[in-house]
Every structure is written in structure tokens, then in C-alpha cells.
Amino acid sequence: MTRLNIMLLLAVVASALYLVQVSYESRRQFVQLERERIQTQQLEQEAEKLRLQLRAQATHLRVDLIARETLKMSVATPAVTQYLDAAAGGSGGGSRAGGRP
């Protein structure tokens, strides 16, 4: 009978140790999951901020400003436009500066 009691005692102790190990592992994984959730939220916020910055960079006014200031571009006016006459044969001799055909 004492052998049976010792075997049962060892089984209960082993079961208790296993339960403690499983509880610890469960808590550790829960903490890791919460860290990952927080990191996911931070990355989503950063991605949304970057999307907003991209939209702000791609506005028509900003593109126009960069074209004018950085690339020194300007709007084409009739005074600087050259028209080619298609009937001239494409040799370039029939072009007139500043006028329409």
C-alpha cells in the first residue's frame, strides 16, 4: 500500500510541476501576443501616416510648385509657341514663330 501511495504522490507532484510549467508558458505566450498586437497597431498607424504624407506630396499644387521652382518650367504661351505648317513638306522651312498657320 505504501508503494501505491508513493507512486500516487509522485504522480501528483509531477502533475503539479507540469501544470506550473504550462501556466508559465501560457503567460509568456500571452505577453508575447500582446507585444505583437501593440507593434501591429504602431505599424498600422505609421503606414497610415506615410499614406497621408504620400497623398500630400502628390497634390497638383505641389507638383506645379516643384515644376516651376526646381525644374524651371513655365506655362507655354502663344508668344513662345512655334507652329509648323504640315503643307510645307516637313522640311522645317515653313515654320513661323509666334503666329498661327
PDB file of C-alpha atoms in Angstrom:
ATOM      1  CA  MET A   1       0.000   0.000   0.000  1.00  0.00           C
ATOM      2  CA  THR A   2       2.850   2.407   0.723  1.00  0.00           C
ATOM      3  CA  ARG A   3       4.241   1.818  -2.747  1.00  0.00           C
ATOM      4  CA  LEU A   4       0.918   2.791  -4.237  1.00  0.00           C
ATOM      5  CA  ASN A   5       0.812   5.924  -2.061  1.00  0.00           C
ATOM      6  CA  ILE A   6       4.352   6.879  -3.069  1.00  0.00           C
ATOM      7  CA  MET A   7       3.520   6.316  -6.752  1.00  0.00           C
ATOM      8  CA  LEU A   8       0.376   8.430  -6.439  1.00  0.00           C
ATOM      9  CA  LEU A   9       2.309  11.143  -4.574  1.00  0.00           C
ATOM     10  CA  LEU A  10       4.948  11.226  -7.331  1.00  0.00           C
ATOM     11  CA  ALA A  11       2.197  11.381  -9.969  1.00  0.00           C
ATOM     12  CA  VAL A  12       0.529  14.304  -8.167  1.00  0.00           C
ATOM     13  CA  VAL A  13       3.855  16.153  -7.808  1.00  0.00           C
ATOM     14  CA  ALA A  14       4.724  15.565 -11.461  1.00  0.00           C
ATOM     15  CA  SER A  15       1.248  16.729 -12.486  1.00  0.00           C
ATOM     16  CA  ALA A  16       1.582  19.853 -10.338  1.00  0.00           C
ATOM     17  CA  LEU A  17       5.002  20.663 -11.814  1.00  0.00           C
ATOM     18  CA  TYR A  18       3.630  20.157 -15.319  1.00  0.00           C
ATOM     19  CA  LEU A  19       0.683  22.438 -14.506  1.00  0.00           C
ATOM     20  CA  VAL A  20       3.062  25.160 -13.276  1.00  0.00           C
ATOM     21  CA  GLN A  21       5.159  24.812 -16.447  1.00  0.00           C
ATOM     22  CA  VAL A  22       2.104  25.025 -18.710  1.00  0.00           C
ATOM     23  CA  SER A  23       0.764  28.062 -16.812  1.00  0.00           C
ATOM     24  CA  TYR A  24       4.116  29.821 -17.109  1.00  0.00           C
ATOM     25  CA  GLU A  25       4.341  29.068 -20.838  1.00  0.00           C
ATOM     26  CA  SER A  26       0.761  30.269 -21.333  1.00  0.00           C
ATOM     27  CA  ARG A  27       1.513  33.587 -19.591  1.00  0.00           C
ATOM     28  CA  ARG A  28       4.711  34.010 -21.585  1.00  0.00           C
ATOM     29  CA  GLN A  29       2.883  33.462 -24.869  1.00  0.00           C
ATOM     30  CA  PHE A  30       0.094  35.846 -23.837  1.00  0.00           C
ATOM     31  CA  VAL A  31       2.637  38.579 -23.085  1.00  0.00           C
ATOM     32  CA  GLN A  32       4.294  37.952 -26.461  1.00  0.00           C
ATOM     33  CA  LEU A  33       0.889  38.147 -28.178  1.00  0.00           C
ATOM     34  CA  GLU A  34       0.149  41.499 -26.520  1.00  0.00           C
ATOM     35  CA  ARG A  35       3.540  42.848 -27.613  1.00  0.00           C
ATOM     36  CA  GLU A  36       2.816  41.763 -31.171  1.00  0.00           C
ATOM     37  CA  ARG A  37      -0.624  43.423 -31.076  1.00  0.00           C
ATOM     38  CA  ILE A  38       0.896  46.679 -29.871  1.00  0.00           C
ATOM     39  CA  GLN A  39       3.576  46.518 -32.566  1.00  0.00           C
ATOM     40  CA  THR A  40       0.916  45.811 -35.198  1.00  0.00           C
ATOM     41  CA  GLN A  41      -1.072  48.870 -34.103  1.00  0.00           C
ATOM     42  CA  GLN A  42       2.048  51.025 -34.218  1.00  0.00           C
ATOM     43  CA  LEU A  43       2.934  49.788 -37.705  1.00  0.00           C
ATOM     44  CA  GLU A  44      -0.624  50.405 -38.924  1.00  0.00           C
ATOM     45  CA  GLN A  45      -0.507  53.957 -37.548  1.00  0.00           C
ATOM     46  CA  GLU A  46       2.858  54.566 -39.199  1.00  0.00           C
ATOM     47  CA  ALA A  47       1.601  53.163 -42.508  1.00  0.00           C
ATOM     48  CA  GLU A  48      -1.441  55.447 -42.402  1.00  0.00           C
ATOM     49  CA  LYS A  49       0.786  58.426 -41.634  1.00  0.00           C
ATOM     50  CA  LEU A  50       3.000  57.551 -44.597  1.00  0.00           C
ATOM     51  CA  ARG A  51      -0.061  57.208 -46.850  1.00  0.00           C
ATOM     52  CA  LEU A  52      -1.184  60.689 -45.789  1.00  0.00           C
ATOM     53  CA  GLN A  53       2.284  62.097 -46.485  1.00  0.00           C
ATOM     54  CA  LEU A  54       2.284  60.446 -49.905  1.00  0.00           C
ATOM     55  CA  ARG A  55      -1.096  61.976 -50.728  1.00  0.00           C
ATOM     56  CA  ALA A  56       0.162  65.379 -49.588  1.00  0.00           C
ATOM     57  CA  GLN A  57       3.277  65.073 -51.763  1.00  0.00           C
ATOM     58  CA  ALA A  58       1.280  64.154 -54.859  1.00  0.00           C
ATOM     59  CA  THR A  59      -1.132  67.104 -54.934  1.00  0.00           C
ATOM     60  CA  HIS A  60      -1.400  69.104 -58.141  1.00  0.00           C
ATOM     61  CA  LEU A  61      -0.251  72.299 -56.423  1.00  0.00           C
ATOM     62  CA  ARG A  62       2.899  70.651 -55.081  1.00  0.00           C
ATOM     63  CA  VAL A  63       3.752  69.123 -58.461  1.00  0.00           C
ATOM     64  CA  ASP A  64       3.208  72.517 -60.108  1.00  0.00           C
ATOM     65  CA  LEU A  65       5.393  74.232 -57.488  1.00  0.00           C
ATOM     66  CA  ILE A  66       8.223  71.730 -57.956  1.00  0.00           C
ATOM     67  CA  ALA A  67       7.966  72.010 -61.743  1.00  0.00           C
ATOM     68  CA  ARG A  68       8.237  75.793 -61.574  1.00  0.00           C
ATOM     69  CA  GLU A  69      10.940  76.105 -58.901  1.00  0.00           C
ATOM     70  CA  THR A  70      13.140  73.044 -59.268  1.00  0.00           C
ATOM     71  CA  LEU A  71      12.781  72.288 -62.963  1.00  0.00           C
ATOM     72  CA  LYS A  72      12.370  75.956 -64.025  1.00  0.00           C
ATOM     73  CA  MET A  73       9.318  75.082 -66.125  1.00  0.00           C
ATOM     74  CA  SER A  74       6.703  77.613 -67.167  1.00  0.00           C
ATOM     75  CA  VAL A  75       3.363  77.665 -68.920  1.00  0.00           C
ATOM     76  CA  ALA A  76       3.577  77.726 -72.702  1.00  0.00           C
ATOM     77  CA  THR A  77       2.100  80.934 -74.127  1.00  0.00           C
ATOM     78  CA  PRO A  78       1.253  81.714 -77.767  1.00  0.00           C
ATOM     79  CA  ALA A  79       4.217  84.120 -77.808  1.00  0.00           C
ATOM     80  CA  VAL A  80       6.723  81.290 -77.326  1.00  0.00           C
ATOM     81  CA  THR A  81       4.845  78.618 -79.275  1.00  0.00           C
ATOM     82  CA  GLN A  82       6.073  77.625 -82.714  1.00  0.00           C
ATOM     83  CA  TYR A  83       3.570  76.212 -85.188  1.00  0.00           C
ATOM     84  CA  LEU A  84       4.610  74.042 -88.107  1.00  0.00           C
ATOM     85  CA  ASP A  85       2.781  74.070 -91.389  1.00  0.00           C
ATOM     86  CA  ALA A  86       2.029  70.499 -92.474  1.00  0.00           C
ATOM     87  CA  ALA A  87       1.791  71.545 -96.160  1.00  0.00           C
ATOM     88  CA  ALA A  88       5.423  72.710 -96.149  1.00  0.00           C
ATOM     89  CA  GLY A  89       6.625  69.128 -96.541  1.00  0.00           C
ATOM     90  CA  GLY A  90       8.090  68.798 -93.034  1.00  0.00           C
ATOM     91  CA  SER A  91      11.418  70.338 -94.069  1.00  0.00           C
ATOM     92  CA  GLY A  92      11.173  72.925 -91.315  1.00  0.00           C
ATOM     93  CA  GLY A  93      11.193  75.850 -93.734  1.00  0.00           C
ATOM     94  CA  GLY A  94       7.525  76.599 -93.269  1.00  0.00           C
ATOM     95  CA  SER A  95       7.545  77.336 -89.541  1.00  0.00           C
ATOM     96  CA  ARG A  96       6.502  80.667 -88.202  1.00  0.00           C
ATOM     97  CA  ALA A  97       7.358  81.846 -84.708  1.00  0.00           C
ATOM     98  CA  GLY A  98       4.594  83.407 -82.686  1.00  0.00           C
ATOM     99  CA  GLY A  99       1.840  83.072 -85.281  1.00  0.00           C
ATOM    100  CA  ARG A 100      -0.768  80.570 -86.319  1.00  0.00           C
ATOM    101  CA  PRO A 101      -0.883  78.997 -89.791  1.00  0.00           C
TER     102      PRO A 101
END
